[in-house]
PDB file of C-alpha atoms and ligand atoms in Angstrom:
ATOM      1  CA  MET I   1       0.000   0.000   0.000  1.00  0.00           C
ATOM      2  CA  LYS I   2       1.413   3.356  -1.049  1.00  0.00           C
ATOM      3  CA  THR I   3       0.549   6.654   0.651  1.00  0.00           C
ATOM      4  CA  ASP I   4      -0.078   9.457  -1.823  1.00  0.00           C
ATOM      5  CA  ILE I   5       1.281  12.727  -0.500  1.00  0.00           C
ATOM      6  CA  MET I   6       0.599  15.514  -2.971  1.00  0.00           C
ATOM      7  CA  GLY I   7       1.174  13.128  -5.886  1.00  0.00           C
ATOM      8  CA  VAL I   8       4.303  11.416  -4.523  1.00  0.00           C
ATOM      9  CA  LEU I   9       3.612   7.753  -3.741  1.00  0.00           C
ATOM     10  CA  PHE I  10       5.415   6.703  -0.560  1.00  0.00           C
ATOM     11  CA  ASP I  11       6.172   3.178   0.622  1.00  0.00           C
ATOM     12  CA  ASN I  12       5.592   2.565   4.284  1.00  0.00           C
ATOM     13  CA  PHE I  13       8.983   0.881   4.725  1.00  0.00           C
ATOM     14  CA  THR I  14      11.343   1.155   7.656  1.00  0.00           C
ATOM     15  CA  VAL I  15      15.078   1.593   7.213  1.00  0.00           C
ATOM     16  CA  ALA I  16      15.560  -2.161   7.861  1.00  0.00           C
ATOM     17  CA  ASP I  17      12.892  -3.135   5.257  1.00  0.00           C
ATOM     18  CA  THR I  18      14.504  -0.875   2.674  1.00  0.00           C
ATOM     19  CA  VAL I  19      18.020  -2.164   3.330  1.00  0.00           C
ATOM     20  CA  GLU I  20      16.827  -5.773   3.112  1.00  0.00           C
ATOM     21  CA  LYS I  21      14.982  -5.245  -0.184  1.00  0.00           C
ATOM     22  CA  ALA I  22      17.923  -3.372  -1.694  1.00  0.00           C
ATOM     23  CA  ILE I  23      20.449  -6.065  -0.746  1.00  0.00           C
ATOM     24  CA  GLN I  24      18.133  -8.805  -2.071  1.00  0.00           C
ATOM     25  CA  ALA I  25      17.855  -6.895  -5.356  1.00  0.00           C
ATOM     26  CA  LEU I  26      21.625  -7.105  -5.863  1.00  0.00           C
ATOM     27  CA  ASP I  27      21.231 -10.773  -6.806  1.00  0.00           C
ATOM     28  CA  SER I  28      18.917  -9.842  -9.688  1.00  0.00           C
ATOM     29  CA  LYS I  29      21.699  -7.714 -11.269  1.00  0.00           C
ATOM     30  CA  LYS I  30      19.068  -5.146 -12.177  1.00  0.00           C
ATOM     31  CA  PRO I  31      19.369  -1.474 -11.181  1.00  0.00           C
ATOM     32  CA  PHE I  32      17.542  -0.706  -7.937  1.00  0.00           C
ATOM     33  CA  PHE I  33      16.570   2.936  -7.485  1.00  0.00           C
ATOM     34  CA  ILE I  34      15.802   4.413  -4.047  1.00  0.00           C
ATOM     35  CA  VAL I  35      14.525   7.936  -3.388  1.00  0.00           C
ATOM     36  CA  THR I  36      13.963   9.487   0.027  1.00  0.00           C
ATOM     37  CA  PRO I  37      11.772  12.571  -0.447  1.00  0.00           C
ATOM     38  CA  ASN I  38      11.390  15.186   2.276  1.00  0.00           C
ATOM     39  CA  PRO I  39       8.814  18.023   2.176  1.00  0.00           C
ATOM     40  CA  GLU I  40      11.186  20.153   0.105  1.00  0.00           C
ATOM     41  CA  ILE I  41      11.402  17.437  -2.537  1.00  0.00           C
ATOM     42  CA  VAL I  42       7.616  16.936  -2.574  1.00  0.00           C
ATOM     43  CA  ASN I  43       7.259  20.709  -3.006  1.00  0.00           C
ATOM     44  CA  ILE I  44       9.439  20.518  -6.127  1.00  0.00           C
ATOM     45  CA  ALA I  45       7.390  17.542  -7.383  1.00  0.00           C
ATOM     46  CA  ILE I  46       4.144  19.509  -6.969  1.00  0.00           C
ATOM     47  CA  GLN I  47       5.467  22.064  -9.472  1.00  0.00           C
ATOM     48  CA  ASN I  48       7.448  19.714 -11.698  1.00  0.00           C
ATOM     49  CA  HIS I  49       5.460  16.695 -12.844  1.00  0.00           C
ATOM     50  CA  GLU I  50       8.331  15.167 -14.781  1.00  0.00           C
ATOM     51  CA  TYR I  51      10.265  15.073 -11.500  1.00  0.00           C
ATOM     52  CA  ARG I  52       7.221  13.673  -9.646  1.00  0.00           C
ATOM     53  CA  ASP I  53       7.003  10.835 -12.202  1.00  0.00           C
ATOM     54  CA  VAL I  54      10.722  10.119 -11.787  1.00  0.00           C
ATOM     55  CA  LEU I  55      10.255   9.839  -8.000  1.00  0.00           C
ATOM     56  CA  ASN I  56       7.277   7.539  -8.490  1.00  0.00           C
ATOM     57  CA  SER I  57       9.251   5.352 -10.892  1.00  0.00           C
ATOM     58  CA  ALA I  58      11.728   4.452  -8.119  1.00  0.00           C
ATOM     59  CA  ASP I  59      11.765   0.918  -6.684  1.00  0.00           C
ATOM     60  CA  ILE I  60      11.413   2.344  -3.176  1.00  0.00           C
ATOM     61  CA  VAL I  61      10.163   5.765  -2.049  1.00  0.00           C
ATOM     62  CA  THR I  62      10.772   6.310   1.672  1.00  0.00           C
ATOM     63  CA  PRO I  63       9.735   9.276   3.831  1.00  0.00           C
ATOM     64  CA  ASP I  64      12.704  11.389   4.878  1.00  0.00           C
ATOM     65  CA  GLY I  65      11.643  14.155   7.208  1.00  0.00           C
ATOM     66  CA  ILE I  66       9.092  14.439   9.967  1.00  0.00           C
ATOM     67  CA  GLY I  67       7.066  16.776   7.705  1.00  0.00           C
ATOM     68  CA  ILE I  68       6.132  13.751   5.556  1.00  0.00           C
ATOM     69  CA  VAL I  69       5.014  11.815   8.647  1.00  0.00           C
ATOM     70  CA  TYR I  70       2.808  14.775   9.678  1.00  0.00           C
ATOM     71  CA  ALA I  71       1.427  15.031   6.146  1.00  0.00           C
ATOM     72  CA  SER I  72       0.555  11.323   6.274  1.00  0.00           C
ATOM     73  CA  LYS I  73      -1.222  11.855   9.626  1.00  0.00           C
ATOM     74  CA  ILE I  74      -3.232  14.710   8.124  1.00  0.00           C
ATOM     75  CA  ILE I  75      -4.517  12.550   5.282  1.00  0.00           C
ATOM     76  CA  GLY I  76      -4.898   9.385   7.380  1.00  0.00           C
ATOM     77  CA  GLY I  77      -2.080   7.624   5.502  1.00  0.00           C
ATOM     78  CA  GLU I  78       0.007   4.610   6.487  1.00  0.00           C
ATOM     79  CA  ILE I  79       3.330   6.310   7.210  1.00  0.00           C
ATOM     80  CA  LYS I  80       4.185   6.292  10.902  1.00  0.00           C
ATOM     81  CA  LYS I  81       7.941   6.820  10.894  1.00  0.00           C
ATOM     82  CA  ARG I  82      10.743   8.448   8.947  1.00  0.00           C
ATOM     83  CA  ALA I  83      13.182   6.304   7.009  1.00  0.00           C
ATOM     84  CA  ALA I  84      15.992   8.799   6.521  1.00  0.00           C
ATOM     85  CA  GLY I  85      18.299   8.537   3.527  1.00  0.00           C
ATOM     86  CA  PHE I  86      21.418   8.647   5.678  1.00  0.00           C
ATOM     87  CA  ASP I  87      20.235   5.714   7.840  1.00  0.00           C
ATOM     88  CA  ILE I  88      19.427   3.696   4.716  1.00  0.00           C
ATOM     89  CA  VAL I  89      22.899   4.416   3.299  1.00  0.00           C
ATOM     90  CA  LYS I  90      24.506   3.375   6.601  1.00  0.00           C
ATOM     91  CA  GLY I  91      22.421   0.178   6.721  1.00  0.00           C
ATOM     92  CA  ILE I  92      23.364  -0.777   3.163  1.00  0.00           C
ATOM     93  CA  LEU I  93      27.060  -0.090   3.881  1.00  0.00           C
ATOM     94  CA  GLU I  94      26.898  -2.416   6.900  1.00  0.00           C
ATOM     95  CA  LYS I  95      25.453  -5.218   4.769  1.00  0.00           C
ATOM     96  CA  LEU I  96      27.928  -4.596   1.945  1.00  0.00           C
ATOM     97  CA  ASN I  97      30.740  -4.861   4.472  1.00  0.00           C
ATOM     98  CA  GLU I  98      29.508  -8.364   5.363  1.00  0.00           C
ATOM     99  CA  LYS I  99      29.434  -9.281   1.657  1.00  0.00           C
ATOM    100  CA  SER I 100      32.671  -7.472   0.699  1.00  0.00           C
ATOM    101  CA  GLY I 101      30.662  -5.360  -1.748  1.00  0.00           C
ATOM    102  CA  SER I 102      31.658  -2.143  -3.473  1.00  0.00           C
ATOM    103  CA  VAL I 103      30.578   1.497  -3.409  1.00  0.00           C
ATOM    104  CA  TYR I 104      31.045   4.452  -5.755  1.00  0.00           C
ATOM    105  CA  LEU I 105      30.578   7.958  -4.353  1.00  0.00           C
ATOM    106  CA  PHE I 106      29.419  10.675  -6.715  1.00  0.00           C
ATOM    107  CA  GLY I 107      28.732  14.231  -5.589  1.00  0.00           C
ATOM    108  CA  GLY I 108      29.677  16.877  -3.068  1.00  0.00           C
ATOM    109  CA  LYS I 109      32.304  19.576  -3.256  1.00  0.00           C
ATOM    110  CA  PRO I 110      35.799  18.656  -4.533  1.00  0.00           C
ATOM    111  CA  SER I 111      37.606  16.336  -2.090  1.00  0.00           C
ATOM    112  CA  VAL I 112      34.430  15.593  -0.056  1.00  0.00           C
ATOM    113  CA  ALA I 113      33.728  12.333  -1.941  1.00  0.00           C
ATOM    114  CA  GLU I 114      37.359  11.276  -1.507  1.00  0.00           C
ATOM    115  CA  ILE I 115      37.332  11.980   2.242  1.00  0.00           C
ATOM    116  CA  ALA I 116      33.969  10.178   2.564  1.00  0.00           C
ATOM    117  CA  ALA I 117      35.528   7.188   0.741  1.00  0.00           C
ATOM    118  CA  GLN I 118      38.443   7.146   3.215  1.00  0.00           C
ATOM    119  CA  LYS I 119      36.052   7.297   6.175  1.00  0.00           C
ATOM    120  CA  ILE I 120      33.970   4.426   4.732  1.00  0.00           C
ATOM    121  CA  SER I 121      37.139   2.345   4.331  1.00  0.00           C
ATOM    122  CA  GLU I 122      38.042   2.957   7.970  1.00  0.00           C
ATOM    123  CA  GLU I 123      34.590   2.068   9.296  1.00  0.00           C
ATOM    124  CA  PHE I 124      33.805  -0.750   6.843  1.00  0.00           C
ATOM    125  CA  PRO I 125      37.175  -2.301   5.992  1.00  0.00           C
ATOM    126  CA  ALA I 126      35.757  -5.087   3.795  1.00  0.00           C
ATOM    127  CA  ILE I 127      34.007  -2.648   1.449  1.00  0.00           C
ATOM    128  CA  LYS I 128      35.781  -1.968  -1.833  1.00  0.00           C
ATOM    129  CA  ILE I 129      35.828   1.683  -2.894  1.00  0.00           C
ATOM    130  CA  ALA I 130      34.971   1.368  -6.590  1.00  0.00           C
ATOM    131  CA  GLY I 131      35.568   5.076  -7.184  1.00  0.00           C
ATOM    132  CA  PHE I 132      34.531   8.622  -6.394  1.00  0.00           C
ATOM    133  CA  HIS I 133      33.909  11.926  -8.166  1.00  0.00           C
ATOM    134  CA  HIS I 134      32.843  15.356  -6.970  1.00  0.00           C
ATOM    135  CA  GLY I 135      29.486  16.731  -8.049  1.00  0.00           C
ATOM    136  CA  TYR I 136      30.504  19.894  -9.911  1.00  0.00           C
ATOM    137  CA  PHE I 137      30.981  18.919 -13.542  1.00  0.00           C
ATOM    138  CA  ASP I 138      30.235  20.240 -17.032  1.00  0.00           C
ATOM    139  CA  ASP I 139      30.294  16.958 -18.851  1.00  0.00           C
ATOM    140  CA  ASP I 140      29.365  13.732 -17.086  1.00  0.00           C
ATOM    141  CA  ALA I 141      30.340  11.336 -19.912  1.00  0.00           C
ATOM    142  CA  LYS I 142      33.684  10.470 -18.265  1.00  0.00           C
ATOM    143  CA  ILE I 143      32.020   9.928 -14.882  1.00  0.00           C
ATOM    144  CA  ILE I 144      29.404   7.653 -16.466  1.00  0.00           C
ATOM    145  CA  ASN I 145      32.134   5.615 -18.183  1.00  0.00           C
ATOM    146  CA  ASP I 146      34.087   5.357 -14.950  1.00  0.00           C
ATOM    147  CA  ILE I 147      31.045   4.073 -13.024  1.00  0.00           C
ATOM    148  CA  LYS I 148      30.197   1.666 -15.860  1.00  0.00           C
ATOM    149  CA  SER I 149      33.662   0.124 -15.788  1.00  0.00           C
ATOM    150  CA  LYS I 150      33.684  -0.198 -11.970  1.00  0.00           C
ATOM    151  CA  LYS I 151      30.258  -1.916 -11.669  1.00  0.00           C
ATOM    152  CA  PRO I 152      29.600  -0.790  -8.065  1.00  0.00           C
ATOM    153  CA  ASP I 153      27.062  -2.608  -5.874  1.00  0.00           C
ATOM    154  CA  LEU I 154      26.052   0.759  -4.421  1.00  0.00           C
ATOM    155  CA  LEU I 155      26.157   4.126  -6.153  1.00  0.00           C
ATOM    156  CA  LEU I 156      25.566   7.175  -3.957  1.00  0.00           C
ATOM    157  CA  VAL I 157      24.479  10.146  -6.059  1.00  0.00           C
ATOM    158  CA  CYS I 158      24.729  13.292  -3.949  1.00  0.00           C
ATOM    159  CA  LEU I 159      23.962  16.257  -6.199  1.00  0.00           C
ATOM    160  CA  GLY I 160      21.028  17.741  -4.253  1.00  0.00           C
ATOM    161  CA  ALA I 161      17.405  17.489  -5.379  1.00  0.00           C
ATOM    162  CA  PRO I 162      16.059  17.371  -8.047  1.00  0.00           C
ATOM    163  CA  LYS I 163      19.349  16.951  -9.909  1.00  0.00           C
ATOM    164  CA  GLN I 164      20.390  13.673  -8.253  1.00  0.00           C
ATOM    165  CA  GLU I 165      17.122  11.803  -8.911  1.00  0.00           C
ATOM    166  CA  MET I 166      16.902  13.107 -12.494  1.00  0.00           C
ATOM    167  CA  TRP I 167      20.507  12.055 -13.103  1.00  0.00           C
ATOM    168  CA  ILE I 168      19.920   8.530 -11.757  1.00  0.00           C
ATOM    169  CA  TYR I 169      16.712   8.160 -13.761  1.00  0.00           C
ATOM    170  CA  ASN I 170      18.383   9.253 -16.991  1.00  0.00           C
ATOM    171  CA  ASN I 171      21.421   7.020 -16.577  1.00  0.00           C
ATOM    172  CA  LYS I 172      20.480   4.052 -14.395  1.00  0.00           C
ATOM    173  CA  ASP I 173      20.103   1.553 -17.216  1.00  0.00           C
ATOM    174  CA  ILE I 174      23.601   2.140 -18.613  1.00  0.00           C
ATOM    175  CA  LEU I 175      25.621   2.438 -15.391  1.00  0.00           C
ATOM    176  CA  ASN I 176      26.182  -1.242 -14.491  1.00  0.00           C
ATOM    177  CA  ALA I 177      25.456  -0.266 -10.903  1.00  0.00           C
ATOM    178  CA  GLY I 178      23.301  -2.176  -8.425  1.00  0.00           C
ATOM    179  CA  ILE I 179      21.612  -0.030  -5.768  1.00  0.00           C
ATOM    180  CA  MET I 180      21.383   3.671  -6.642  1.00  0.00           C
ATOM    181  CA  ILE I 181      20.236   6.242  -4.161  1.00  0.00           C
ATOM    182  CA  GLY I 182      19.849  10.007  -4.326  1.00  0.00           C
ATOM    183  CA  ALA I 183      21.573  10.692  -1.042  1.00  0.00           C
ATOM    184  CA  GLY I 184      22.008  14.502  -0.977  1.00  0.00           C
ATOM    185  CA  GLY I 185      23.885  15.785   2.032  1.00  0.00           C
ATOM    186  CA  SER I 186      24.750  12.231   3.209  1.00  0.00           C
ATOM    187  CA  ILE I 187      28.121  12.609   1.507  1.00  0.00           C
ATOM    188  CA  ASP I 188      28.914  15.599   3.726  1.00  0.00           C
ATOM    189  CA  VAL I 189      27.994  13.599   6.831  1.00  0.00           C
ATOM    190  CA  LEU I 190      29.968  10.544   5.666  1.00  0.00           C
ATOM    191  CA  SER I 191      33.015  12.762   5.099  1.00  0.00           C
ATOM    192  CA  GLY I 192      32.655  14.340   8.546  1.00  0.00           C
ATOM    193  CA  MET I 193      32.200  17.840   7.034  1.00  0.00           C
ATOM    194  CA  THR I 194      28.688  17.986   8.535  1.00  0.00           C
ATOM    195  CA  LYS I 195      27.605  16.329  11.748  1.00  0.00           C
ATOM    196  CA  ARG I 196      24.418  14.287  12.050  1.00  0.00           C
ATOM    197  CA  ALA I 197      22.170  15.522  14.846  1.00  0.00           C
ATOM    198  CA  PRO I 198      22.733  13.840  18.225  1.00  0.00           C
ATOM    199  CA  GLU I 199      20.455  10.833  18.878  1.00  0.00           C
ATOM    200  CA  ILE I 200      18.214  12.768  21.272  1.00  0.00           C
ATOM    201  CA  PHE I 201      17.299  15.300  18.537  1.00  0.00           C
ATOM    202  CA  ILE I 202      16.512  12.440  16.133  1.00  0.00           C
ATOM    203  CA  LYS I 203      14.386  10.629  18.753  1.00  0.00           C
ATOM    204  CA  LEU I 204      12.405  13.796  19.518  1.00  0.00           C
ATOM    205  CA  ASN I 205      11.869  14.446  15.784  1.00  0.00           C
ATOM    206  CA  LEU I 206      13.917  17.626  16.097  1.00  0.00           C
ATOM    207  CA  GLU I 207      16.683  16.838  13.610  1.00  0.00           C
ATOM    208  CA  TRP I 208      15.433  19.710  11.445  1.00  0.00           C
ATOM    209  CA  PHE I 209      15.938  22.083  14.390  1.00  0.00           C
ATOM    210  CA  TYR I 210      19.507  20.871  14.966  1.00  0.00           C
ATOM    211  CA  ARG I 211      20.283  21.414  11.281  1.00  0.00           C
ATOM    212  CA  LEU I 212      18.790  24.888  11.436  1.00  0.00           C
ATOM    213  CA  LEU I 213      20.962  25.778  14.453  1.00  0.00           C
ATOM    214  CA  ASN I 214      24.061  24.576  12.607  1.00  0.00           C
ATOM    215  CA  GLU I 215      23.187  25.958   9.189  1.00  0.00           C
ATOM    216  CA  PRO I 216      21.010  29.060   9.775  1.00  0.00           C
ATOM    217  CA  LYS I 217      21.019  29.753   6.038  1.00  0.00           C
ATOM    218  CA  ARG I 218      18.615  26.813   5.665  1.00  0.00           C
ATOM    219  CA  ILE I 219      15.846  28.958   7.162  1.00  0.00           C
ATOM    220  CA  GLY I 220      14.530  29.897   3.698  1.00  0.00           C
ATOM    221  CA  ARG I 221      14.316  26.212   2.706  1.00  0.00           C
ATOM    222  CA  MET I 222      12.732  25.208   6.009  1.00  0.00           C
ATOM    223  CA  ALA I 223      10.154  27.985   5.935  1.00  0.00           C
ATOM    224  CA  LYS I 224       8.590  26.096   3.045  1.00  0.00           C
ATOM    225  CA  ILE I 225       7.720  23.108   5.283  1.00  0.00           C
ATOM    226  CA  PRO I 226       4.744  24.756   7.067  1.00  0.00           C
ATOM    227  CA  VAL I 227       3.565  25.963   3.653  1.00  0.00           C
ATOM    228  CA  PHE I 228       3.797  22.362   2.440  1.00  0.00           C
ATOM    229  CA  LEU I 229       1.681  21.135   5.385  1.00  0.00           C
ATOM    230  CA  LEU I 230      -0.898  23.829   4.652  1.00  0.00           C
ATOM    231  CA  LYS I 231      -1.075  22.578   1.059  1.00  0.00           C
ATOM    232  CA  VAL I 232      -1.681  19.035   2.364  1.00  0.00           C
ATOM    233  CA  LEU I 233      -4.423  20.319   4.729  1.00  0.00           C
ATOM    234  CA  PHE I 234      -5.988  22.326   1.917  1.00  0.00           C
ATOM    235  CA  LYS I 235      -5.998  19.319  -0.423  1.00  0.00           C
ATOM    236  CA  ARG I 236      -7.577  17.138   2.270  1.00  0.00           C
ATOM    237  CA  GLY I 237     -10.192  19.863   2.841  1.00  0.00           C
ATOM    238  CA  LEU I 238     -11.053  19.884  -0.861  1.00  0.00           C
ATOM    239  CA  LYS I 239     -11.545  16.115  -0.852  1.00  0.00           C
ATOM    240  CA  LYS I 240     -13.950  16.148   2.133  1.00  0.00           C
TER     241      LYS I 240
HETATM  242  N1  LIG A   1      25.940  19.217  -4.843  1.00  0.00           N
HETATM  243  C1  LIG A   1      26.716  18.763  -5.889  1.00  0.00           C
HETATM  244  N2  LIG A   1      26.544  19.311  -7.117  1.00  0.00           N
HETATM  245  C2  LIG A   1      25.631  20.285  -7.361  1.00  0.00           C
HETATM  246  C3  LIG A   1      24.811  20.734  -6.289  1.00  0.00           C
HETATM  247  C4  LIG A   1      24.996  20.166  -5.024  1.00  0.00           C
HETATM  248  O1  LIG A   1      27.546  17.879  -5.727  1.00  0.00           O
HETATM  249  O2  LIG A   1      25.540  20.738  -8.503  1.00  0.00           O
HETATM  250  C5  LIG A   1      26.118  18.601  -3.527  1.00  0.00           C
HETATM  251  C6  LIG A   1      26.442  19.553  -2.392  1.00  0.00           C
HETATM  252  O3  LIG A   1      27.825  19.863  -2.406  1.00  0.00           O
HETATM  253  C7  LIG A   1      26.039  18.739  -1.178  1.00  0.00           C
HETATM  254  C8  LIG A   1      24.965  17.785  -1.727  1.00  0.00           C
HETATM  255  O4  LIG A   1      24.904  18.026  -3.121  1.00  0.00           O
HETATM  256  O5  LIG A   1      27.122  17.917  -0.789  1.00  0.00           O
HETATM  257  C9  LIG A   1      23.590  17.937  -1.122  1.00  0.00           C
HETATM  258  O6  LIG A   1      23.083  19.210  -1.273  1.00  0.00           O
HETATM  259  P1  LIG A   1      21.786  19.686  -0.507  1.00  0.00           P
HETATM  260  O7  LIG A   1      22.178  20.618   0.595  1.00  0.00           O
HETATM  261  O8  LIG A   1      20.869  20.242  -1.525  1.00  0.00           O
HETATM  262  O9  LIG A   1      21.138  18.341   0.057  1.00  0.00           O
HETATM  263  P2  LIG A   1      20.473  17.972   1.459  1.00  0.00           P
HETATM  264  O10 LIG A   1      21.417  18.429   2.544  1.00  0.00           O
HETATM  265  O11 LIG A   1      19.167  18.687   1.491  1.00  0.00           O
HETATM  266  O12 LIG A   1      20.338  16.487   1.381  1.00  0.00           O
END
């Protein structure tokens, strides 16, 4: 059962469900596309239907952000919990470590992907770093060829939304990669450039507040979340 939030069709999967399905899919040798929309991403999808269709074409669509959980409550949907992109990435890395799998990191400012790769090697010594590339490029043909030749089990595409999901959608069938996930700022956290909120903030659903304290310039982006919830309320009102 999917929960339709302003046209984006969410799966009610936990982090563990998502990790399990993604790892199982590796055996099929087919590309497996995961997206983790937050309210900001759904806001883009409301305006941009091509992007909305790309999100809905993914193999798994998990709710990243407490705003999606609230939206689901408003419409009486199934979603009860967040399944944050970063936690899914961490879960997949743990499993790949057990299987001696490989990862390619694509995105972030120059040197961030490389530092993130080093940190992954330290934490998950059995994982093979298939390659890495920063996310500021004019021509991606070389990057595509590099990924193709490395055949990673996991490809993290961290270009921000909507670029990362559009890029995966346009290239996923030629990349020879297994699991592909639009992982945004996860690369900054993996590299240690940005810190994840302490556990207590995550438990209290206040991760957004921690991020705001650390990156006050996000206020403009975050101000759109209440507007998003009003849109959800308004749409529910129209349906009643
Ligand atoms: N980024 C990139 N190329 C671009 C735009 C952004 O590699 O053209 C990277 C940026 O450096 C950052 C990541 O995308 O590491 C995520 O950006 P954003 O802040 O939008 O994502 P969020 O934190 O919301 O997941």
